Amino acid sequence: MTKDYDFIIIGAGPAGMTAAVYASRAGMKTALLEAGAPGGKLLKTHKISNWPGIKEEPGSQLAMDMFEHSTSFGAVYEYGNVTEIRDGERKQVLCEDGTIFTAPAVLVATGTKERLLNIPGEQEHIGKGISYCAVCDGAFFRDKETAVIGGGNSALEEAVYLTQFASKVYLIMRRDVFRAEKAVIDTVLSNPKIELLQNYIPLQVLDNEGRVGGLEISHTKSGETKVLPVSGIFPYIGADPITGFLKDLPVLDKQGYMVVNSNMETAVPLLFGAGDVCQKELRQVVTAASDGAIAAQTAFRKLQESGFF
Ligand code: NAP
């Protein structure tokens, strides 16, 4: 089946949803393609406190509000797990189920996917004590000891979130340098339920009757090892861009992030990138939204200049 649009947005996170608002308000026949639920990383974030105008609200609430807004001017929400984009006068967006979406302009706003620890015991305990989403699964660990791995904003924020359920949260960092904002670091350091273990790396996940029974860690300098009696493990060690379907187009850097200019244009005319999937310094909801607005506006202007409208 083929479906034709003026503008196809791949990914319904903050970047894609903002682009949908701008594109549909400009009058473009817009598709918002998503393979999961709308909201992107917002759905996995307990609270957002840096979206201007709203001091603090659950990420899921902001996701829902953005989604309602994104389709309120006519953008069509479509299901699609994209496997390839073919360039041409009308670009073709090929999906796993055989559907082909076509449009002269396409925006990729697929974000990033959490990195795995790649240690023994991880794969077989995913969903059995290992989770990459504290907001989704934290409540299963009421009065239990848990471990969070990482020293960035995600690890620290989710460690704090987990303390409302867990009896104790070990925060394991491979260095003694945080990558997080000072406000979050201060909150972590003042939380009596969080034990900070710096200069440790996870070695293996231990089993207890098919579920996580502990985590063996090793000191990076002394080599000392110890076992933490945790039943929940939450790795937050960064993320990789979701761009596998772009590998044949000249739009990625060595790490797989999209390379865009200040108008969110790639080296392929009328193929845009926005949000966390792009090579950038500051990955935030607000910067993703900004990217989406710029991409949609540029797409509209370029199509107008080319006589498409
Ligand atoms: P991140 O900032 O890249 O931090 C990843 C952390 O994991 C680092 O501490 C890193 O250690 C550690 N790490 C990486 N590989 C590891 C391994 N194999 N074993 C053990 N530790 C490992 O990732 P993030 O926290 O997911 O954040 C991603 C982006 O989203 C960032 O730009 C962040 O600022 C943004 N973000 C913002 C907010 C907010 O503003 N509220 C919230 C969440 C995320 P090293 O430092 O040693 O490399």
mmCIF file of C-alpha atoms and ligand atoms in Angstrom:
data_model
loop_
_atom_site.group_PDB
_atom_site.id
_atom_site.type_symbol
_atom_site.label_atom_id
_atom_site.label_comp_id
_atom_site.label_asym_id
_atom_site.label_seq_id
_atom_site.Cartn_x
_atom_site.Cartn_y
_atom_site.Cartn_z
ATOM 1 C CA MET A 1 0.000 0.000 0.000
ATOM 2 C CA THR A 2 1.251 3.494 -0.833
ATOM 3 C CA LYS A 3 0.221 6.632 1.040
ATOM 4 C CA ASP A 4 1.062 10.096 -0.271
ATOM 5 C CA TYR A 5 1.701 13.171 1.835
ATOM 6 C CA ASP A 6 3.402 16.576 1.518
ATOM 7 C CA PHE A 7 5.541 16.059 4.600
ATOM 8 C CA ILE A 8 6.394 12.886 6.499
ATOM 9 C CA ILE A 9 7.682 13.079 10.043
ATOM 10 C CA ILE A 10 9.295 9.904 11.390
ATOM 11 C CA GLY A 11 9.142 9.745 15.181
ATOM 12 C CA ALA A 12 6.514 11.191 17.518
ATOM 13 C CA GLY A 13 8.703 12.563 20.293
ATOM 14 C CA PRO A 14 8.852 16.274 21.168
ATOM 15 C CA ALA A 15 10.760 17.099 17.936
ATOM 16 C CA GLY A 16 8.355 15.236 15.649
ATOM 17 C CA MET A 17 5.219 16.405 17.437
ATOM 18 C CA THR A 18 6.304 20.048 17.317
ATOM 19 C CA ALA A 19 7.112 19.681 13.617
ATOM 20 C CA ALA A 20 3.618 18.252 13.098
ATOM 21 C CA VAL A 21 2.067 21.360 14.670
ATOM 22 C CA TYR A 22 4.079 23.725 12.474
ATOM 23 C CA ALA A 23 3.700 21.703 9.257
ATOM 24 C CA SER A 24 -0.044 21.153 9.541
ATOM 25 C CA ARG A 25 -0.696 24.754 10.583
ATOM 26 C CA ALA A 26 1.217 25.822 7.446
ATOM 27 C CA GLY A 27 -1.233 23.726 5.417
ATOM 28 C CA MET A 28 0.995 20.788 4.547
ATOM 29 C CA LYS A 29 -0.629 17.354 4.338
ATOM 30 C CA THR A 30 1.414 15.844 7.148
ATOM 31 C CA ALA A 31 1.990 12.301 8.410
ATOM 32 C CA LEU A 32 3.408 11.657 11.863
ATOM 33 C CA LEU A 33 4.864 8.141 11.691
ATOM 34 C CA GLU A 34 5.601 6.227 14.862
ATOM 35 C CA ALA A 35 6.403 2.606 15.690
ATOM 36 C CA GLY A 36 5.497 2.842 19.385
ATOM 37 C CA ALA A 37 3.465 5.151 21.578
ATOM 38 C CA PRO A 38 3.689 8.925 21.016
ATOM 39 C CA GLY A 39 5.871 10.853 23.434
ATOM 40 C CA GLY A 40 9.360 9.463 22.921
ATOM 41 C CA LYS A 41 11.586 9.736 25.989
ATOM 42 C CA LEU A 42 8.967 11.866 27.741
ATOM 43 C CA LEU A 43 7.110 8.627 28.454
ATOM 44 C CA LYS A 44 10.093 7.310 30.365
ATOM 45 C CA THR A 45 10.690 10.486 32.326
ATOM 46 C CA HIS A 46 9.197 10.832 35.760
ATOM 47 C CA LYS A 47 8.972 14.625 35.915
ATOM 48 C CA ILE A 48 9.845 17.425 33.535
ATOM 49 C CA SER A 49 10.893 20.613 35.261
ATOM 50 C CA ASN A 50 12.618 22.514 32.459
ATOM 51 C CA TRP A 51 9.802 23.008 29.953
ATOM 52 C CA PRO A 52 9.140 26.756 30.132
ATOM 53 C CA GLY A 53 5.720 27.679 31.463
ATOM 54 C CA ILE A 54 5.247 24.477 33.426
ATOM 55 C CA LYS A 55 7.263 24.277 36.613
ATOM 56 C CA GLU A 56 6.914 20.543 36.945
ATOM 57 C CA GLU A 57 4.707 17.817 35.534
ATOM 58 C CA PRO A 58 4.917 14.107 34.750
ATOM 59 C CA GLY A 59 6.617 13.370 31.416
ATOM 60 C CA SER A 60 3.630 11.230 30.403
ATOM 61 C CA GLN A 61 1.283 14.204 30.881
ATOM 62 C CA LEU A 62 3.378 16.503 28.704
ATOM 63 C CA ALA A 63 3.587 13.704 26.104
ATOM 64 C CA MET A 64 -0.197 13.360 26.043
ATOM 65 C CA ASP A 65 -0.746 17.130 25.772
ATOM 66 C CA MET A 66 1.810 17.412 22.980
ATOM 67 C CA PHE A 67 0.258 14.504 21.123
ATOM 68 C CA GLU A 68 -3.251 16.002 21.258
ATOM 69 C CA HIS A 69 -1.846 19.309 20.072
ATOM 70 C CA SER A 70 0.239 17.719 17.301
ATOM 71 C CA THR A 71 -2.777 16.193 15.551
ATOM 72 C CA SER A 72 -5.219 19.036 16.210
ATOM 73 C CA PHE A 73 -4.433 20.916 12.977
ATOM 74 C CA GLY A 74 -4.830 17.951 10.649
ATOM 75 C CA ALA A 75 -1.568 15.996 10.917
ATOM 76 C CA VAL A 76 -2.327 12.297 10.611
ATOM 77 C CA TYR A 77 -0.874 9.863 13.138
ATOM 78 C CA GLU A 78 0.260 6.751 11.272
ATOM 79 C CA TYR A 79 1.819 3.511 12.475
ATOM 80 C CA GLY A 80 5.081 2.660 10.769
ATOM 81 C CA ASN A 81 8.350 0.960 11.633
ATOM 82 C CA VAL A 82 10.644 2.487 9.019
ATOM 83 C CA THR A 83 13.268 0.249 7.403
ATOM 84 C CA GLU A 84 14.549 2.491 4.595
ATOM 85 C CA ILE A 85 14.251 5.906 2.999
ATOM 86 C CA ARG A 86 14.738 6.162 -0.768
ATOM 87 C CA ASP A 87 15.611 9.553 -2.169
ATOM 88 C CA GLY A 88 13.883 10.977 -5.243
ATOM 89 C CA GLU A 89 11.547 13.742 -6.340
ATOM 90 C CA ARG A 90 9.073 12.107 -3.994
ATOM 91 C CA LYS A 91 10.968 10.382 -1.228
ATOM 92 C CA GLN A 92 9.816 6.892 -0.323
ATOM 93 C CA VAL A 93 9.617 5.848 3.313
ATOM 94 C CA LEU A 94 9.485 2.050 3.443
ATOM 95 C CA CYS A 95 7.979 0.343 6.478
ATOM 96 C CA GLU A 96 8.383 -3.147 7.881
ATOM 97 C CA ASP A 97 4.755 -4.077 7.117
ATOM 98 C CA GLY A 98 5.200 -3.227 3.421
ATOM 99 C CA THR A 99 3.503 0.188 3.515
ATOM 100 C CA ILE A 100 5.301 2.879 1.515
ATOM 101 C CA PHE A 101 4.768 6.509 2.461
ATOM 102 C CA THR A 102 5.799 9.111 -0.111
ATOM 103 C CA ALA A 103 6.379 12.852 0.156
ATOM 104 C CA PRO A 104 8.693 15.469 -1.334
ATOM 105 C CA ALA A 105 10.001 16.310 2.153
ATOM 106 C CA VAL A 106 10.816 14.011 5.080
ATOM 107 C CA LEU A 107 11.875 14.744 8.644
ATOM 108 C CA VAL A 108 13.661 12.143 10.772
ATOM 109 C CA ALA A 109 13.071 12.645 14.496
ATOM 110 C CA THR A 110 13.578 9.112 15.781
ATOM 111 C CA GLY A 111 15.664 9.984 18.844
ATOM 112 C CA THR A 112 17.940 7.521 20.573
ATOM 113 C CA LYS A 113 17.818 4.060 22.091
ATOM 114 C CA GLU A 114 19.275 3.115 25.496
ATOM 115 C CA ARG A 115 22.645 1.373 25.517
ATOM 116 C CA LEU A 116 22.971 -2.093 26.994
ATOM 117 C CA LEU A 117 25.609 -2.950 29.599
ATOM 118 C CA ASN A 118 26.735 -5.992 27.576
ATOM 119 C CA ILE A 119 27.733 -7.978 30.644
ATOM 120 C CA PRO A 120 26.960 -11.628 31.492
ATOM 121 C CA GLY A 121 23.459 -12.100 32.850
ATOM 122 C CA GLU A 122 22.015 -8.924 31.304
ATOM 123 C CA GLN A 123 20.076 -10.295 28.324
ATOM 124 C CA GLU A 124 18.392 -13.125 30.222
ATOM 125 C CA HIS A 125 17.255 -10.830 33.051
ATOM 126 C CA ILE A 126 15.727 -8.058 30.972
ATOM 127 C CA GLY A 127 12.189 -7.735 32.319
ATOM 128 C CA LYS A 128 13.143 -10.027 35.219
ATOM 129 C CA GLY A 129 14.757 -7.375 37.383
ATOM 130 C CA ILE A 130 16.629 -5.400 34.726
ATOM 131 C CA SER A 131 14.754 -2.421 33.388
ATOM 132 C CA TYR A 132 15.752 0.585 31.312
ATOM 133 C CA CYS A 133 12.757 2.604 32.527
ATOM 134 C CA ALA A 134 12.444 3.434 36.229
ATOM 135 C CA VAL A 135 9.194 5.298 35.619
ATOM 136 C CA CYS A 136 7.660 2.192 34.033
ATOM 137 C CA ASP A 137 8.965 -0.436 36.464
ATOM 138 C CA GLY A 138 10.179 1.310 39.625
ATOM 139 C CA ALA A 139 7.038 0.485 41.603
ATOM 140 C CA PHE A 140 7.835 -3.246 41.337
ATOM 141 C CA PHE A 141 10.797 -2.679 43.648
ATOM 142 C CA ARG A 142 8.992 -1.416 46.735
ATOM 143 C CA ASP A 143 11.155 -2.014 49.833
ATOM 144 C CA LYS A 144 13.818 -3.726 47.688
ATOM 145 C CA GLU A 145 17.425 -2.753 47.050
ATOM 146 C CA THR A 146 18.169 -1.562 43.533
ATOM 147 C CA ALA A 147 21.140 -0.393 41.485
ATOM 148 C CA VAL A 148 21.278 2.424 38.960
ATOM 149 C CA ILE A 149 24.274 2.553 36.636
ATOM 150 C CA GLY A 150 25.561 5.782 35.107
ATOM 151 C CA GLY A 151 26.564 9.301 36.079
ATOM 152 C CA GLY A 152 24.498 11.399 33.649
ATOM 153 C CA ASN A 153 21.203 13.258 34.058
ATOM 154 C CA SER A 154 19.147 10.151 33.314
ATOM 155 C CA ALA A 155 20.853 7.944 35.924
ATOM 156 C CA LEU A 156 20.725 10.562 38.645
ATOM 157 C CA GLU A 157 17.125 11.616 38.019
ATOM 158 C CA GLU A 158 15.904 8.042 37.902
ATOM 159 C CA ALA A 159 17.904 7.100 41.025
ATOM 160 C CA VAL A 160 16.078 9.851 42.898
ATOM 161 C CA TYR A 161 12.762 8.662 41.444
ATOM 162 C CA LEU A 162 13.434 5.085 42.613
ATOM 163 C CA THR A 163 13.995 6.163 46.226
ATOM 164 C CA GLN A 164 10.240 6.608 46.662
ATOM 165 C CA PHE A 165 9.860 2.813 46.311
ATOM 166 C CA ALA A 166 13.193 1.137 46.938
ATOM 167 C CA SER A 167 14.669 0.685 50.411
ATOM 168 C CA LYS A 168 18.068 1.586 48.963
ATOM 169 C CA VAL A 169 19.490 2.699 45.623
ATOM 170 C CA TYR A 170 23.146 2.085 44.758
ATOM 171 C CA LEU A 171 24.315 4.591 42.167
ATOM 172 C CA ILE A 172 27.258 3.059 40.327
ATOM 173 C CA MET A 173 29.563 5.261 38.280
ATOM 174 C CA ARG A 174 32.617 4.149 36.342
ATOM 175 C CA ARG A 175 34.406 7.445 37.102
ATOM 176 C CA ASP A 176 34.171 9.996 39.910
ATOM 177 C CA VAL A 177 32.946 12.737 37.563
ATOM 178 C CA PHE A 178 29.247 13.380 36.971
ATOM 179 C CA ARG A 179 27.805 14.380 33.603
ATOM 180 C CA ALA A 180 24.618 15.718 35.184
ATOM 181 C CA GLU A 181 23.314 19.180 36.091
ATOM 182 C CA LYS A 182 24.350 20.562 39.484
ATOM 183 C CA ALA A 183 20.788 20.708 40.832
ATOM 184 C CA VAL A 184 20.320 16.962 40.256
ATOM 185 C CA ILE A 185 23.745 16.117 41.696
ATOM 186 C CA ASP A 186 22.879 18.062 44.866
ATOM 187 C CA THR A 187 19.576 16.201 45.183
ATOM 188 C CA VAL A 188 21.336 12.843 44.840
ATOM 189 C CA LEU A 189 24.052 13.703 47.334
ATOM 190 C CA SER A 190 21.528 14.797 49.951
ATOM 191 C CA ASN A 191 19.293 11.717 49.574
ATOM 192 C CA PRO A 192 19.984 9.260 52.430
ATOM 193 C CA LYS A 193 18.585 6.316 50.442
ATOM 194 C CA ILE A 194 21.204 6.677 47.693
ATOM 195 C CA GLU A 195 24.647 5.146 48.183
ATOM 196 C CA LEU A 196 27.123 6.489 45.682
ATOM 197 C CA LEU A 197 29.679 3.970 44.413
ATOM 198 C CA GLN A 198 32.183 5.793 42.226
ATOM 199 C CA ASN A 199 34.936 4.147 40.174
ATOM 200 C CA TYR A 200 33.009 0.895 39.937
ATOM 201 C CA ILE A 201 31.897 -1.010 36.843
ATOM 202 C CA PRO A 202 29.277 -3.756 36.701
ATOM 203 C CA LEU A 203 30.785 -7.211 36.044
ATOM 204 C CA GLN A 204 27.848 -9.601 35.978
ATOM 205 C CA VAL A 205 24.213 -9.968 36.915
ATOM 206 C CA LEU A 206 23.581 -12.785 39.371
ATOM 207 C CA ASP A 207 20.520 -14.996 39.192
ATOM 208 C CA ASN A 208 18.024 -16.010 41.849
ATOM 209 C CA GLU A 209 15.391 -18.439 40.553
ATOM 210 C CA GLY A 210 15.172 -16.782 37.164
ATOM 211 C CA ARG A 211 15.206 -13.203 38.435
ATOM 212 C CA VAL A 212 17.976 -10.763 39.312
ATOM 213 C CA GLY A 213 19.614 -11.936 42.546
ATOM 214 C CA GLY A 214 22.493 -9.486 42.762
ATOM 215 C CA LEU A 215 25.029 -7.431 40.866
ATOM 216 C CA GLU A 216 28.751 -8.048 40.991
ATOM 217 C CA ILE A 217 30.805 -4.899 40.582
ATOM 218 C CA SER A 218 34.511 -4.220 40.401
ATOM 219 C CA HIS A 219 36.566 -1.216 41.498
ATOM 220 C CA THR A 220 38.260 0.286 38.431
ATOM 221 C CA LYS A 221 41.496 1.092 40.312
ATOM 222 C CA SER A 222 41.953 -1.569 42.997
ATOM 223 C CA GLY A 223 40.207 -4.404 41.131
ATOM 224 C CA GLU A 224 38.294 -5.245 44.332
ATOM 225 C CA THR A 225 34.985 -6.952 43.592
ATOM 226 C CA LYS A 226 31.802 -7.125 45.608
ATOM 227 C CA VAL A 227 28.237 -8.292 45.229
ATOM 228 C CA LEU A 228 25.354 -5.901 45.802
ATOM 229 C CA PRO A 229 22.206 -7.656 47.085
ATOM 230 C CA VAL A 230 19.900 -5.972 44.583
ATOM 231 C CA SER A 231 16.791 -7.321 42.929
ATOM 232 C CA GLY A 232 16.451 -4.454 40.476
ATOM 233 C CA ILE A 233 19.025 -3.015 38.058
ATOM 234 C CA PHE A 234 18.456 0.140 36.022
ATOM 235 C CA PRO A 235 21.221 0.890 33.494
ATOM 236 C CA TYR A 236 21.347 4.517 32.301
ATOM 237 C CA ILE A 237 24.640 4.590 30.449
ATOM 238 C CA GLY A 238 23.718 6.759 27.495
ATOM 239 C CA ALA A 239 22.052 6.093 24.211
ATOM 240 C CA ASP A 240 22.668 5.573 20.505
ATOM 241 C CA PRO A 241 20.804 7.252 17.639
ATOM 242 C CA ILE A 242 18.064 5.313 15.850
ATOM 243 C CA THR A 243 19.308 5.774 12.297
ATOM 244 C CA GLY A 244 19.912 2.264 10.930
ATOM 245 C CA PHE A 245 17.401 2.912 8.144
ATOM 246 C CA LEU A 246 19.501 5.880 6.949
ATOM 247 C CA LYS A 247 22.780 4.012 6.549
ATOM 248 C CA ASP A 248 22.799 4.251 2.738
ATOM 249 C CA LEU A 249 22.327 8.032 2.698
ATOM 250 C CA PRO A 250 25.194 10.515 3.264
ATOM 251 C CA VAL A 251 23.617 12.097 6.337
ATOM 252 C CA LEU A 252 25.284 10.415 9.356
ATOM 253 C CA ASP A 253 28.436 11.016 11.372
ATOM 254 C CA LYS A 254 30.701 8.198 12.590
ATOM 255 C CA GLN A 255 28.543 7.610 15.674
ATOM 256 C CA GLY A 256 25.400 7.399 13.539
ATOM 257 C CA TYR A 257 23.970 10.802 14.510
ATOM 258 C CA MET A 258 22.421 12.923 11.746
ATOM 259 C CA VAL A 259 24.471 15.865 10.562
ATOM 260 C CA VAL A 260 22.262 18.918 9.978
ATOM 261 C CA ASN A 261 22.764 22.637 9.405
ATOM 262 C CA SER A 262 21.047 25.389 11.387
ATOM 263 C CA ASN A 263 17.880 24.898 9.283
ATOM 264 C CA MET A 264 17.903 21.177 10.224
ATOM 265 C CA GLU A 265 18.746 20.263 6.597
ATOM 266 C CA THR A 266 20.920 17.243 5.806
ATOM 267 C CA ALA A 267 23.168 16.797 2.760
ATOM 268 C CA VAL A 268 20.144 15.254 0.991
ATOM 269 C CA PRO A 269 17.789 18.011 -0.221
ATOM 270 C CA LEU A 270 14.446 18.052 1.625
ATOM 271 C CA LEU A 271 15.567 15.388 4.113
ATOM 272 C CA PHE A 272 15.650 16.913 7.585
ATOM 273 C CA GLY A 273 16.723 15.818 11.054
ATOM 274 C CA ALA A 274 15.473 17.077 14.432
ATOM 275 C CA GLY A 275 15.905 16.317 18.112
ATOM 276 C CA ASP A 276 18.154 13.828 19.886
ATOM 277 C CA VAL A 277 18.901 11.919 16.684
ATOM 278 C CA CYS A 278 21.029 14.859 15.493
ATOM 279 C CA GLN A 279 24.663 15.606 16.264
ATOM 280 C CA LYS A 280 24.273 18.303 18.960
ATOM 281 C CA GLU A 281 25.423 19.464 22.387
ATOM 282 C CA LEU A 282 22.207 19.892 24.349
ATOM 283 C CA ARG A 283 19.612 17.107 24.196
ATOM 284 C CA GLN A 284 16.506 18.466 25.894
ATOM 285 C CA VAL A 285 12.769 18.540 25.261
ATOM 286 C CA VAL A 286 13.001 22.240 24.542
ATOM 287 C CA THR A 287 15.839 21.926 22.007
ATOM 288 C CA ALA A 288 14.077 19.017 20.296
ATOM 289 C CA ALA A 289 10.906 21.107 19.987
ATOM 290 C CA SER A 290 12.907 23.989 18.551
ATOM 291 C CA ASP A 291 14.525 21.697 15.967
ATOM 292 C CA GLY A 292 11.125 20.369 14.938
ATOM 293 C CA ALA A 293 9.713 23.856 14.408
ATOM 294 C CA ILE A 294 12.692 24.936 12.317
ATOM 295 C CA ALA A 295 12.629 21.766 10.204
ATOM 296 C CA ALA A 296 8.918 22.049 9.418
ATOM 297 C CA GLN A 297 9.161 25.747 8.633
ATOM 298 C CA THR A 298 12.169 25.202 6.357
ATOM 299 C CA ALA A 299 10.442 22.310 4.582
ATOM 300 C CA PHE A 300 7.395 24.489 3.946
ATOM 301 C CA ARG A 301 9.490 27.400 2.641
ATOM 302 C CA LYS A 302 11.586 25.164 0.377
ATOM 303 C CA LEU A 303 8.521 23.443 -1.091
ATOM 304 C CA GLN A 304 6.902 26.828 -1.662
ATOM 305 C CA GLU A 305 10.024 28.163 -3.386
ATOM 306 C CA SER A 306 10.156 25.083 -5.610
ATOM 307 C CA GLY A 307 6.561 25.710 -6.716
ATOM 308 C CA PHE A 308 5.151 22.618 -4.985
ATOM 309 C CA PHE A 309 2.426 24.739 -3.333
HETATM 310 P P1 NAP B 1 25.044 10.531 29.287
HETATM 311 O O1 NAP B 1 24.893 11.957 29.679
HETATM 312 O O2 NAP B 1 25.772 10.192 28.034
HETATM 313 O O3 NAP B 1 25.704 9.766 30.517
HETATM 314 C C1 NAP B 1 26.020 8.398 30.411
HETATM 315 C C2 NAP B 1 26.654 7.950 31.712
HETATM 316 O O4 NAP B 1 26.867 6.544 31.645
HETATM 317 C C3 NAP B 1 28.005 8.583 31.981
HETATM 318 O O5 NAP B 1 28.170 8.771 33.360
HETATM 319 C C4 NAP B 1 28.965 7.508 31.452
HETATM 320 O O6 NAP B 1 30.223 7.531 32.089
HETATM 321 C C5 NAP B 1 28.240 6.257 31.840
HETATM 322 N N1 NAP B 1 28.603 5.104 31.017
HETATM 323 C C6 NAP B 1 28.654 5.028 29.660
HETATM 324 N N2 NAP B 1 28.982 3.784 29.268
HETATM 325 C C7 NAP B 1 29.123 3.051 30.403
HETATM 326 C C8 NAP B 1 29.442 1.693 30.655
HETATM 327 N N3 NAP B 1 29.663 0.830 29.648
HETATM 328 N N4 NAP B 1 29.528 1.271 31.926
HETATM 329 C C9 NAP B 1 29.286 2.124 32.952
HETATM 330 N N5 NAP B 1 28.969 3.429 32.791
HETATM 331 C C10 NAP B 1 28.895 3.882 31.530
HETATM 332 O O7 NAP B 1 23.600 9.800 29.107
HETATM 333 P P2 NAP B 1 22.153 10.161 29.696
HETATM 334 O O8 NAP B 1 22.206 10.446 31.145
HETATM 335 O O9 NAP B 1 21.273 9.070 29.212
HETATM 336 O O10 NAP B 1 21.738 11.489 28.956
HETATM 337 C C11 NAP B 1 21.653 11.511 27.511
HETATM 338 C C12 NAP B 1 21.370 12.960 27.069
HETATM 339 O O11 NAP B 1 20.064 13.354 27.493
HETATM 340 C C13 NAP B 1 22.334 13.951 27.703
HETATM 341 O O12 NAP B 1 22.591 14.955 26.759
HETATM 342 C C14 NAP B 1 21.562 14.490 28.881
HETATM 343 O O13 NAP B 1 21.967 15.766 29.305
HETATM 344 C C15 NAP B 1 20.136 14.496 28.342
HETATM 345 N N6 NAP B 1 19.179 14.398 29.446
HETATM 346 C C16 NAP B 1 18.756 15.543 30.044
HETATM 347 C C17 NAP B 1 17.883 15.499 31.110
HETATM 348 C C18 NAP B 1 17.454 16.778 31.762
HETATM 349 O O14 NAP B 1 17.921 17.819 31.392
HETATM 350 N N7 NAP B 1 16.585 16.760 32.741
HETATM 351 C C19 NAP B 1 17.429 14.270 31.584
HETATM 352 C C20 NAP B 1 17.878 13.100 30.975
HETATM 353 C C21 NAP B 1 18.772 13.170 29.911
HETATM 354 P P3 NAP B 1 31.411 8.505 31.596
HETATM 355 O O15 NAP B 1 31.059 9.866 32.090
HETATM 356 O O16 NAP B 1 32.606 7.899 32.233
HETATM 357 O O17 NAP B 1 31.441 8.400 30.086
#
